[in-house]
Structure formats: structure tokens, C-alpha cells
Coordinates of C-alpha atoms and ligand atoms in Angstrom, one line a residue:
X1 CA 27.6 21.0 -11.7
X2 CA 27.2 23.9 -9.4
X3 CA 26.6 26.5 -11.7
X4 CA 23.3 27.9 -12.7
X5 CA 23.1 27.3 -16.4
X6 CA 20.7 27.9 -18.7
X7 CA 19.5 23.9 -18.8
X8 CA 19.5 24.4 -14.9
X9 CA 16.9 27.3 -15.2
X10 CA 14.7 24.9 -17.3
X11 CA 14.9 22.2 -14.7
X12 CA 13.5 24.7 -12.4
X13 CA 11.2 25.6 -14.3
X14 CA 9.9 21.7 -15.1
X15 CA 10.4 20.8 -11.4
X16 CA 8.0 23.9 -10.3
X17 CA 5.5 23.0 -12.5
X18 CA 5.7 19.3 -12.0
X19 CA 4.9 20.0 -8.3
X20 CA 2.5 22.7 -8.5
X21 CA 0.6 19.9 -11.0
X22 CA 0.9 17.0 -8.2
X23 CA -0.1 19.5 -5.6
X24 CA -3.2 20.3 -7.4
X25 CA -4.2 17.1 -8.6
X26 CA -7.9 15.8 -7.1
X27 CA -8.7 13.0 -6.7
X28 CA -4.6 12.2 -6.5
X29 CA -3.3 8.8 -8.1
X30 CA -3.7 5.8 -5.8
X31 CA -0.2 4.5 -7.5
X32 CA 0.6 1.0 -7.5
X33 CA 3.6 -1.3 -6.7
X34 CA 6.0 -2.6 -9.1
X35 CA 8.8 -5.1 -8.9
X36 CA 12.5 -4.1 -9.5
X37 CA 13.1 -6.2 -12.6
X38 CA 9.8 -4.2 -14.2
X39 CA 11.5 -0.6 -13.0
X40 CA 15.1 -1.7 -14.4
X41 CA 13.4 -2.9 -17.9
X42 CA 11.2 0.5 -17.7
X43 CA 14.7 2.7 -16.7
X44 CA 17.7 0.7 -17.5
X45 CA 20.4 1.8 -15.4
X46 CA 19.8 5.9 -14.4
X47 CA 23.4 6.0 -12.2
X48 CA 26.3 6.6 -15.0
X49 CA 29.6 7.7 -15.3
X50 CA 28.2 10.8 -17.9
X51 CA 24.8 11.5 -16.1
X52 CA 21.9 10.4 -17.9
X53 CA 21.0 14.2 -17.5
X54 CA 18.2 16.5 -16.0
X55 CA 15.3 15.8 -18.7
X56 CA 16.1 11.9 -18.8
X57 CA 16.3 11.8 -15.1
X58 CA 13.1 13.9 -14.3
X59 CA 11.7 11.7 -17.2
X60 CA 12.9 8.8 -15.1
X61 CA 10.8 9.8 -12.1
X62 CA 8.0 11.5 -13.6
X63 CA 6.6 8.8 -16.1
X64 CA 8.4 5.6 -14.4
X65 CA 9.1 5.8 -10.7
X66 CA 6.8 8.1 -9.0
X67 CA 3.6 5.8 -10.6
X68 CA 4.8 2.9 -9.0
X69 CA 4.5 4.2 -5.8
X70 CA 1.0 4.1 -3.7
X71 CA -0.4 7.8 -2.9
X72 CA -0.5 8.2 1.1
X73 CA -2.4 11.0 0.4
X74 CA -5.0 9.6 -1.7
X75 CA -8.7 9.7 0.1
X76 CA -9.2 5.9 -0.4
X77 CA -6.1 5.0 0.9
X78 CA -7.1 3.7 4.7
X79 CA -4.5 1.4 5.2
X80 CA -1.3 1.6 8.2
X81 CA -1.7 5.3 9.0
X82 CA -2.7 7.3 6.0
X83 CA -1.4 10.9 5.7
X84 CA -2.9 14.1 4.1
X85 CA -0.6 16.9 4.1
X86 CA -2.2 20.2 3.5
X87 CA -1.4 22.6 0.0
X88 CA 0.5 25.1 2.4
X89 CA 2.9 22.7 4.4
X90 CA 3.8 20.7 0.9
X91 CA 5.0 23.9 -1.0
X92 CA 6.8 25.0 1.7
X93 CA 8.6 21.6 1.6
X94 CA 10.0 22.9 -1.7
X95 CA 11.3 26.1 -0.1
X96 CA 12.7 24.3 3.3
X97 CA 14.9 21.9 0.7
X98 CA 16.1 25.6 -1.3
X99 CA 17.5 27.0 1.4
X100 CA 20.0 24.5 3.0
X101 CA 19.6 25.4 6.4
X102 CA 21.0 23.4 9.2
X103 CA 18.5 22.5 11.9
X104 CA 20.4 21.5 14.3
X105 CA 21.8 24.3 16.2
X106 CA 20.6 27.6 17.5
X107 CA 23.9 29.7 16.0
X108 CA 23.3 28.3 12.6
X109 CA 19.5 28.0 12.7
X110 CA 17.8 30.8 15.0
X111 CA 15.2 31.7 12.6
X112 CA 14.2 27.9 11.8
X113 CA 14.3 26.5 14.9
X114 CA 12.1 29.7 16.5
X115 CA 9.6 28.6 14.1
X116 CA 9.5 24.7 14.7
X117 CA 9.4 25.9 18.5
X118 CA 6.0 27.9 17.9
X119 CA 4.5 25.0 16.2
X120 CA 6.1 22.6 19.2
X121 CA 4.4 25.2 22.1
X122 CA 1.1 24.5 20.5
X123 CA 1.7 21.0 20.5
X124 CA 2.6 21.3 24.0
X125 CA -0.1 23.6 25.3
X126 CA -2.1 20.8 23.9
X127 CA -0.5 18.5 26.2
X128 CA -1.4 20.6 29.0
X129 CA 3.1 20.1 29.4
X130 CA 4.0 23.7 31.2
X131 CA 6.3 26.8 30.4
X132 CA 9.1 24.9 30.6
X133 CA 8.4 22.1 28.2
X134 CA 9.9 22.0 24.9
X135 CA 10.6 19.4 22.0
X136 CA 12.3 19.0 18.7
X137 CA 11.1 17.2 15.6
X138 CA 12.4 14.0 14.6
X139 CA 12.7 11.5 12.0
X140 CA 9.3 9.6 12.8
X141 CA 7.7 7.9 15.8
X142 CA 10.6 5.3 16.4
X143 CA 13.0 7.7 16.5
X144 CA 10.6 9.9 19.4
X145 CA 10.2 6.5 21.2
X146 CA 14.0 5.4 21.1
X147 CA 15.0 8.9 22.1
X148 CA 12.5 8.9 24.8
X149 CA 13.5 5.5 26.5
X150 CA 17.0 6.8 26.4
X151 CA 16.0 9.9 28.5
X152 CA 14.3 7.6 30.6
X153 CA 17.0 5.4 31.4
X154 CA 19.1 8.1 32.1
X155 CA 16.9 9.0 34.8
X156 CA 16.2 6.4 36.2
X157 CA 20.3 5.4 36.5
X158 CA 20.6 9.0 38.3
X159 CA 17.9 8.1 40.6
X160 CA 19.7 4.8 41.7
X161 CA 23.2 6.2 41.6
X162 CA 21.6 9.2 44.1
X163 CA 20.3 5.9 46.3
X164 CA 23.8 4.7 46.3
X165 CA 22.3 1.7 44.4
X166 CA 24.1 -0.2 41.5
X167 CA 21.8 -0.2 38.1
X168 CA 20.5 -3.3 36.9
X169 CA 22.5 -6.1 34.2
X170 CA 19.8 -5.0 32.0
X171 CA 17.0 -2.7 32.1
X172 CA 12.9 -2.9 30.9
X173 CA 10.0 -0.9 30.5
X174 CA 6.7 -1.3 31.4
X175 CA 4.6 -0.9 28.1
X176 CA 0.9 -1.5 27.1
X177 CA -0.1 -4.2 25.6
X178 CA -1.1 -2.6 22.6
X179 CA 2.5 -0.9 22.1
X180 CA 3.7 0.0 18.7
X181 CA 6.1 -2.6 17.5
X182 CA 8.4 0.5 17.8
X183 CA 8.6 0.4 21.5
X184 CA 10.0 -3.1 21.6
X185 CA 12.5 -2.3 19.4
X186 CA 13.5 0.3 20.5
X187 CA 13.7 -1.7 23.7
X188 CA 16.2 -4.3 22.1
X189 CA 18.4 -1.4 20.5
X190 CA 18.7 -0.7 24.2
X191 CA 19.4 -4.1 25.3
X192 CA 16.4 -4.0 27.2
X193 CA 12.9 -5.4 27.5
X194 CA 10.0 -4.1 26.8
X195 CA 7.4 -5.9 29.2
X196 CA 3.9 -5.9 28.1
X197 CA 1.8 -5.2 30.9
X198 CA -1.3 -7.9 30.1
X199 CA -5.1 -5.4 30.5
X200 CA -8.4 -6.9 30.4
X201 CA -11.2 -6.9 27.0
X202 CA -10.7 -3.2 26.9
X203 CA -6.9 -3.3 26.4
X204 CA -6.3 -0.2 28.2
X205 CA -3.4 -0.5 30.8
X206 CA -4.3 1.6 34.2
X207 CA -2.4 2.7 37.1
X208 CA -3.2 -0.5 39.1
X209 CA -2.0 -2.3 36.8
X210 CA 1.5 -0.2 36.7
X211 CA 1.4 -0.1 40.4
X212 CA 1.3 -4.0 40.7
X213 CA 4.0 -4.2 37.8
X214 CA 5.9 -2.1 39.5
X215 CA 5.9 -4.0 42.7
X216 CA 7.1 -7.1 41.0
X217 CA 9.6 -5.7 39.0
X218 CA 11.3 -3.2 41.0
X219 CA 14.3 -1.0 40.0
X220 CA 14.8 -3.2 37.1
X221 CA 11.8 -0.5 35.5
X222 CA 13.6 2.3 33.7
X223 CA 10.2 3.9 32.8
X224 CA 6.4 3.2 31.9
X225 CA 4.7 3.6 28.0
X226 CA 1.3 4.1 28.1
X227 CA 0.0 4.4 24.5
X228 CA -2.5 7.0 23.4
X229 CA -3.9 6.0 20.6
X230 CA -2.7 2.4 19.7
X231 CA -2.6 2.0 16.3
X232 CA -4.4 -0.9 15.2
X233 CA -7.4 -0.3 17.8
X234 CA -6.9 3.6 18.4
X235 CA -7.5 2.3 22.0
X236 CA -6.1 5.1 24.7
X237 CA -4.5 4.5 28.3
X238 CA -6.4 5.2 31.3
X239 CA -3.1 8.5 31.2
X240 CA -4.3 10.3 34.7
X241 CA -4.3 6.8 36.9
X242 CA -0.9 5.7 35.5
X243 CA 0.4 9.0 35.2
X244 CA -0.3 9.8 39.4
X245 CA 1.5 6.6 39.8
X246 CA 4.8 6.9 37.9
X247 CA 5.2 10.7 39.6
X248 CA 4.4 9.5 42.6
X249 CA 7.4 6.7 42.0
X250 CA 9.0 9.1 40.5
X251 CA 9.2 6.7 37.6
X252 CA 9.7 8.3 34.2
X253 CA 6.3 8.1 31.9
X254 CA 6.4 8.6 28.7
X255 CA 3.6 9.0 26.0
X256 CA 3.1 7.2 22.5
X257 CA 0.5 9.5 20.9
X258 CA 2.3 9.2 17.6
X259 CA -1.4 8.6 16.1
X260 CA -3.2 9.4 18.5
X261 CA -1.8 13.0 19.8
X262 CA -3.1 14.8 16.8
X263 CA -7.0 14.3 17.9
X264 CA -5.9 16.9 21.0
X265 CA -6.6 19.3 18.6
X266 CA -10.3 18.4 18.4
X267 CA -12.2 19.8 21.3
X268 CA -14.8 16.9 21.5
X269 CA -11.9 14.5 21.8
X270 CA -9.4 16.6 24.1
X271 CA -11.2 14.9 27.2
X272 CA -10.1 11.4 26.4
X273 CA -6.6 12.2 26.8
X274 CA -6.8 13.4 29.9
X275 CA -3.9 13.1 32.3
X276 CA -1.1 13.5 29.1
X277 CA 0.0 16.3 31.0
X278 CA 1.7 14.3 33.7
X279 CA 4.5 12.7 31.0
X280 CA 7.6 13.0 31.2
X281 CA 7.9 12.7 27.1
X282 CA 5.0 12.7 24.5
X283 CA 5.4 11.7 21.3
X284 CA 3.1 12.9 18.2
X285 CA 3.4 12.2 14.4
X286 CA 2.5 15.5 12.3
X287 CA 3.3 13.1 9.4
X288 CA 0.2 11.4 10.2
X289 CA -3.0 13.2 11.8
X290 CA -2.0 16.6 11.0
X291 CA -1.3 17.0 8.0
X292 CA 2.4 17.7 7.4
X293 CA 4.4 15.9 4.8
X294 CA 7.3 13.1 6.0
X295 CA 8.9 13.0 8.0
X296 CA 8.2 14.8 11.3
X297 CA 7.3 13.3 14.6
X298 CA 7.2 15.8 17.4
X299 CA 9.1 14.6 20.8
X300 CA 8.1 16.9 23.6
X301 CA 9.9 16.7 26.7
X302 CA 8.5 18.1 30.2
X303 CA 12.3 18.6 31.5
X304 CA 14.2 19.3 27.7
X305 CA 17.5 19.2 30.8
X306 CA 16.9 15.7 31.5
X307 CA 17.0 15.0 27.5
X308 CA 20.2 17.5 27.3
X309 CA 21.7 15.3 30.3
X310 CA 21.4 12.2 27.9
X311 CA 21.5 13.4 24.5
X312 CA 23.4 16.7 23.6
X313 CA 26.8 15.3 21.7
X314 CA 30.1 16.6 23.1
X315 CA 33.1 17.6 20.6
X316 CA 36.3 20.0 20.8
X317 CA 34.6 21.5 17.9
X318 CA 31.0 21.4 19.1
X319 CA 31.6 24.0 22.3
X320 CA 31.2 27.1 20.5
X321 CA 27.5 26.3 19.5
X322 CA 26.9 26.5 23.3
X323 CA 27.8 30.0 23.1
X324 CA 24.7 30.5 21.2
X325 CA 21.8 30.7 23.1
X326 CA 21.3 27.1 24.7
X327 CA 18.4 25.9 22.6
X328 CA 19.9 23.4 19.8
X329 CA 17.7 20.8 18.5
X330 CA 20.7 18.0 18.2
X331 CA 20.8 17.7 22.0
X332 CA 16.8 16.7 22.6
X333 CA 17.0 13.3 20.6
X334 CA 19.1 11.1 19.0
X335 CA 20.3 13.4 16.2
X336 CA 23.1 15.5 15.1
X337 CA 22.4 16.8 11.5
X338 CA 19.2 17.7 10.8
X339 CA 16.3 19.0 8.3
X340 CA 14.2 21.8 10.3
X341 CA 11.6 19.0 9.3
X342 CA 9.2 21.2 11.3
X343 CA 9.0 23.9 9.1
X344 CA 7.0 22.9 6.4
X345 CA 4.2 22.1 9.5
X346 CA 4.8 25.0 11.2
X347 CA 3.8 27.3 7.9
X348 CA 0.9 25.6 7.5
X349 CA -0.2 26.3 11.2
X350 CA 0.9 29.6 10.7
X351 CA -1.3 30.0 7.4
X352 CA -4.2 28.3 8.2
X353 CA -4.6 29.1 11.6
X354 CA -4.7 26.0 14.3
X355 CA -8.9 25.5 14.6
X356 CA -9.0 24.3 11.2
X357 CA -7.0 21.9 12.2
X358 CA -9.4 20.6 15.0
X359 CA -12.4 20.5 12.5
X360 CA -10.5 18.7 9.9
X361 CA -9.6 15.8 12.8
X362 CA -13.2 16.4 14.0
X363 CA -14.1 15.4 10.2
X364 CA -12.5 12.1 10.2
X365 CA -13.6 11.5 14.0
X366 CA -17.3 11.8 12.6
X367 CA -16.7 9.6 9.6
X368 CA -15.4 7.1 11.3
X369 CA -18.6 7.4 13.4
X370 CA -20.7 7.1 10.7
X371 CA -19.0 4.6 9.1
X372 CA -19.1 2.1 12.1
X373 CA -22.4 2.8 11.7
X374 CA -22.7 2.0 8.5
X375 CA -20.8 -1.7 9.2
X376 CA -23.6 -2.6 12.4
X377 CA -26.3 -2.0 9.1
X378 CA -24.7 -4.3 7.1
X379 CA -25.9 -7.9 7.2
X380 CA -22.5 -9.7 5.9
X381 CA -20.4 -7.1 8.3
X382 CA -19.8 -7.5 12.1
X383 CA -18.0 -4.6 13.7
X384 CA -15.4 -5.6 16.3
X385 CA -15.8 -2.9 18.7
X386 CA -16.8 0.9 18.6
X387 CA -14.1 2.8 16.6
X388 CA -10.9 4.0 18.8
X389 CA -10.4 7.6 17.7
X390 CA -10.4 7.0 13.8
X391 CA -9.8 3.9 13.5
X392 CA -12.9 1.3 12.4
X393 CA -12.2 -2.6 13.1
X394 CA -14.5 -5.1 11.2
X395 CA -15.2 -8.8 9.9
X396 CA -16.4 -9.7 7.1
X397 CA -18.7 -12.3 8.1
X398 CA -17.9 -16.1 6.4
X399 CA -14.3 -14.8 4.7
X400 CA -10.8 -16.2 5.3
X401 CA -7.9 -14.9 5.2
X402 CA -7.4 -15.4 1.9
X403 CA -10.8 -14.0 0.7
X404 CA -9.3 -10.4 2.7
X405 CA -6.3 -10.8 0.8
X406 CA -8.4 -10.9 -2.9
X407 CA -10.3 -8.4 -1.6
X408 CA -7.5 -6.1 -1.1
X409 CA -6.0 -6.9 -4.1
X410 CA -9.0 -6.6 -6.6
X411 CA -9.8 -2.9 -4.7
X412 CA -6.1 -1.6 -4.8
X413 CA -6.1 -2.7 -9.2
X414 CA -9.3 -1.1 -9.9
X415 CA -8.9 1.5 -7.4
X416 CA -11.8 1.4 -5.3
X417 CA -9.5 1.7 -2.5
X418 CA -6.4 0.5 -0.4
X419 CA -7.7 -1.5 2.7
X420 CA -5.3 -3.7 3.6
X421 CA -6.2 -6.6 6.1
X422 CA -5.2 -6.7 9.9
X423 CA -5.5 -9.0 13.1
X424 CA -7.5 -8.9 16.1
X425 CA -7.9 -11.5 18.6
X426 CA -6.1 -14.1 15.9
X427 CA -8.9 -13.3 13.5
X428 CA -8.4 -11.6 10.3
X429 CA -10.2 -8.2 10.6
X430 CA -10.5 -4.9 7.6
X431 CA -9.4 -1.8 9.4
X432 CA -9.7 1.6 8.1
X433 CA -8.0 4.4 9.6
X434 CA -9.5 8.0 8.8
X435 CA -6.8 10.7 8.7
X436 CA -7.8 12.2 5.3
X437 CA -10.5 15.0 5.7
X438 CA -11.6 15.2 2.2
X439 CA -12.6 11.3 1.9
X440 CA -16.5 11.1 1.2
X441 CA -19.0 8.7 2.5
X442 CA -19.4 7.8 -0.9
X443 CA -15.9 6.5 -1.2
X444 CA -17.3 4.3 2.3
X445 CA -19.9 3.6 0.2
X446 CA -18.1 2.1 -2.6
X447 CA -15.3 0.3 -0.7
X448 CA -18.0 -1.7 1.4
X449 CA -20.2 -2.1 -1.7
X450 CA -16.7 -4.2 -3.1
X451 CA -16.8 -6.6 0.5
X452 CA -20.4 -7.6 -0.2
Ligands
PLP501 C1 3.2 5.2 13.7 C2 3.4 4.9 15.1 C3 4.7 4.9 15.6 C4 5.9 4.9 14.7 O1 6.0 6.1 14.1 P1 6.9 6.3 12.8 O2 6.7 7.7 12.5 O3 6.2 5.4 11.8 O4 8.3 5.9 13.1 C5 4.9 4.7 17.0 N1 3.8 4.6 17.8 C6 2.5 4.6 17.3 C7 1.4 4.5 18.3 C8 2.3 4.8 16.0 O5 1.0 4.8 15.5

């Protein structure tokens, strides 16, 4: 099975074409779901002792799988966190799986891992993080924020073992109250808590409010969360007041801008992320706002040694990587093996140039703009609050629950659009959030049109 036959050269030839089709596809399928009994009375079983071989199998996917599965990229899709990865980076997906290149150490991946550290010293100019600063791409957000914690509790048992202190029975973090349900967990896979720090109607945690959190909780506080860019309210952290007070504690601050981080890029926007560069960690998702396929979430660290300290594996058989050069991208996260996930991203920065990629955010900034505006014309809509980044929270005034969930339903079979519906303040809310540059106010159009 490792020999390039002649039925192997066909297979290339299908796949190629398959993906170039799918690539240039506009408007792309939204997809739909499917249950498993429906797939296995579709497939059958596809795993046998023979093989079922390359045309069945690409069959298999082609005309049977890859339909029941929702298009992220489609330009109705506003649901979660959309993504809309660009031509460039989604081709070069295709090369990055041809050429079996470990990503996880400098020796074996120099040429790989000096690209994915261009596209992460953009990132971090972004930031505003310094010289020193570096990063490594992950799996996804959760991974970022796990790894990131980790660091942080490092740290912070350094600091107390340095005091001649004893660490806590069990550790917690200071987090926003609009955390990503990621941070929490990652909490608990620490054995820790993740303490919501309560704000007021605007939901943005501040330095005074650290400070006094802080006070009351002491040395059990490995590190603060602030989040930039929550992701059911884009709401943003007040970064510079709670950033001066975590380095003035010397408290380790981390960033969630998995959303969020990408609308750095827009000039208009840079301002409201002001005081990112005093993190310790920032995370931010590629796979979402800028336009690189899953999965690649980019954790930048403002001391990569205090990530080493905590993360870098040790093994008899590991030692000679050291030799190479010291940058490997298994020791800045919880990872061993990995894709140069970056890559594909990186290409596409490297093709298209980065200020395209601050109009194309800019474009969704202004839709979602113009589409709030749209929802304060409506008589039957009632827009919860101004949009946060890209993100546009509305009622539909007189619905329940269960006239969302129709809704939904009725717009994801005909295709109108995926919307699905969300919370806030106990209430049952549509959200849309704007990541795709190429949806139309038309589209807006239609998709409110189908609330009426
Ligand atoms: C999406 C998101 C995450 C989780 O990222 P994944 O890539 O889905 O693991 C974390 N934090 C925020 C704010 C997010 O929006």
C-alpha cells in the first residue's frame, strides 16, 4: 500500500480535482446534518478486512459524508464562530499534508517552523509583545488557554517557592465573567478554579476590580484572564487597567483574544485593545477571524522561557534536539507531535500581503455595523446592545424559545441561513457573528426578512 501505482496516480488526480472544485465553489454548500443510522444505510460499513478501495471510498466521502456536514465557510453561516479561510491558505493545506514534515522540533523542521514564526512575529507586533516574544500554534483556543494557565501556575509556584512560601491545596484564576467555557475547563483539568470575577451592565472586568479580587484571594491566584473579545458579546476587557495591576503584582495575565485578537489587524479597531501588550500569554484563533483553515490557534508568550520552564518534555532520547538551535515548538504548549498547522496561514500572509487582511476584518466590522442598524429599523426586532467587534445580539420581539428554535430550523432546510439561537440575561437572543468577508447585505436582508 505504499507504492505509487497506477490506480494511485488516478486517486491523485480525482483528489486534486475534487479540491480545486470545492475550493472554487461560490456560493459553497451550507451542508446539513444527518444521523448515523441515515449515513450507515447510505455507506454500509466503509472499514473492511479487503478495503472497500480508493474510488468507493472517495465515493464514500464525496457524494455521502462530506454533504452531511454544515459549511463553516458558507457566507450565511453566522452561527458559534464562523470561519472563512482564504483560496491561498486552503491549497496549501494540501501541500502541508504531502510533505510529512514534523513540526515539532527545530532539527527536524527548520524551514517550517521559520515560517510559522514570521506569521507568529506579525501576530505579536500586533500585540505590541516585544523582540523577545514568541509563540507556537496549537490545536485550537482550549488548548492556547490550558497551556497558558499551566505557564501561569508555574510562575506563580516559583514566585512563592522564591518567598519561602508553601503553594496552595489548590490553585484559581481570576477570570471575566464573560470567559469562554474553555477557561473553566481548563481550570478543572488543573484541579483548579476558575473564579468569575462579577462586572457591572457592561460586563467588562477592570483592574479595580482584579485589585480587590486580588486582595480577597491572595496567593491562592495563580494568574488573571481577561477576555478580548468574549464570544457571545464580543465584549473586550478594560486590558491596560488590569494589565498595570497584575505586573505591578507581578501576577501572571494572560489574554483570550481567540475571537477577538484577529480585529488587531484592523486599524480602526487596534485602539480598543489597548494594553494587550502587557500579557504575559495571548491567545488568537487564525481558524476563526483570519482566515486560515482548522485547526490553528496562535499562543504567544511574552517570556517563551517561562513556557519552556513548564512545558518542554524531557527524554534520554529527546537531548539531542537541543543541540539544534533552541527553538522547538513542542516545548511552548502542551504538545509533542505536531502539524506545522501554521503553515497553510502563514502562505497566505505571505501571498496576500497582511493589509488585506485588515480590510477584510474591517468588512465584517462595518457589516456588523450596518446590520445593527438594520435590527433598531425593524419594528418586530430589538437590538440588545451595540455590536461587540462582529458580533450582533437581538430579540425578536413576542418569540419564545421555541419560535427561535423553528426559526433556525426552517432557515438552515431552505438555506436562508444558519443562525442558531443564544442567551443573554436568561432571555433567548439570535446572534450573528461576522467573520466571512464576502457575505452581502442582501444575505442580512434575507435572513431578517425570514424572522418577520
Ligand atoms: C473559540 C474560543 C475559544 C476556544 O477556541 P477553540 O479554538 O474552539 O478551542 C476560547 N476563547 C474564546 C474567547 C473563543 O472565542
Amino acid at each position: 500500500m505504499h507504492d505509487y501505482t497506477p490506480e494511485i496516480d488516478e486517486l491523485a488526480d480525482d483528489i486534486l480535482a475534487y479540491a480545486k472544485d470545492r475550493v472554487s465553489l461560490d456560493p459553497t454548500p451550507m451542508g446539513r446534518s444527518a444521523s448515523a443510522q441515515e449515513l450507515y444505510d447510505a455507506l454500509g460499513p466503509t472499514i473492511t478486512a479487503e478495503g472497500i478501495g480508493s474510488h468507493r471510498a472517495l465515493k464514500a466521502f464525496t457524494d455521502v459524508l462530506a454533504p452531511a456536514c454544515l459549511s463553516v465557510d458558507n457566507t450565511r453561516y453566522l452561527s458559534f464562530v464562523p470561519a472563512a479561510p482564504t483560496e491561498a491558505a486552503i491549497l496549501f493545506d494540501l501541500v502541508v499534508g504531502a510533505e510529512s514534515i514534523y513540526g515539532g522540533s527545530w532539527l527536524e523542521g527548520a524551514g517550517a517552523t521559520y515560517a510559522e514564526n514570521e506569521a507568529l512575529r506579525w501576530l505579536c507586533d500586533l500585540a505590541g509583545l516585544d523582540d523577545q516574544s514568541g509563540g507556537v500554534f496549537v490545536q485550537g483556543g482550549t488548548i492556547g488557554n490550558l497551556s497558558a494557565l499551566v505557564a501561569a501556575r508555574g510562575a506563580a509556584e516559583a514566585k512563592l517557592r522564591d518567598q519561602g512560601k508553601y503553594r496552595p491545596n489548590r490553585w484559581a484564576f481570576l477570570v471575566s465573567d464573560t470567559a469562554h467555557s474553555s477557561v473553566p475547563s481548563a481550570a478543572m483539568v488543573m484541579d483548579a478554579d476558575a473564579i468569575p470575577v462579577p462586572t457591572g451592565p457592561d460586563r467588562r472586568l477592570t483592574g479595580d476590580l482584579v485589585a480587590r479580587a486580588l486582595d480577597e484571594y491572595g496567593d491562592l491566584i495563580a494568574g488573571v484572564v481577561a477576555t478580548a473579545g468574549s464570544t457571545n458579546l464580543g465584549v473586550i476587557d478594560d486590558l491596560t487597567s488590569i494589565g498595570r495591576v497584575c505586573n505591578e503584582r507581578n501576577v501572571f495575565f494572560h489574554v483570550d483574544a481567540a475571537y477577538g485578537g484577529a480585529a488587531l489587524a484592523a486599524p480602526k479597531a487596534r485602539q480598543l485593545f489597548t494594553g494587550i501588550e502587557l500579557a504575559d500569554s495571548v491567545i488568537i484563533d487564525p481558524h476563526k477571524w483570519l482566515f486560515a483553515p482548522f485547526d490553528c490557534c496562535a499562543l504567544l508568550w511574552r517570556d517563551p522561557d517561562q513556557a519552556r520552564a513548564v512545558h518542554a518534555q524531557h527524554a534520554e532520547y529527546l537531548e539531542f534536539l537541543d543541540v539544534y538551535g533552541d527553538w522547538n515548538p513542542s516545548d511552548f504548549a502542551i504538545q509533542l507531535t505536531r502539524r506545522p498547522r501554521g503553515l497553510p496561514f502563514w502562505f497566505s500572509l505571505a501571498c496576500y500581503g497582511t493589509r488585506i487582511y485588515g480590510e477584510a476584518v474591517q468588512r465584517t466590522l462595518d457589516l456588523a455595523a450596518e446590520t445593527a442598524a438594520k435590527i433598531e429599523a425593524a419594528p418586530n426586532l430589538r437590538l440588545v446592545r451595540e455590536p461587540g467587534l462582529s458580533i450582533v445580539v437581538f430579540e425578536r420581539i413576542g418569540w419564545k424559545e421555541g419560535d427561535y428554535q423553528v426559526c433556525t430550523e426552517k432557515m438552515l432546510a431552505d438555506g436562508t441561513g444558519f443562525v442558531v439561537p443564544s442567551r443573554h440575561d436568561g432571555r433567548p437572543v439570535f446572534r450573528f457573528c461576522f467573520i466571512n468577508p464576502r457575505t452581502t447585505s442582501a444575505e442580512i436582508d434575507a435572513i431578517l426578512a425570514a424572522m418577520a
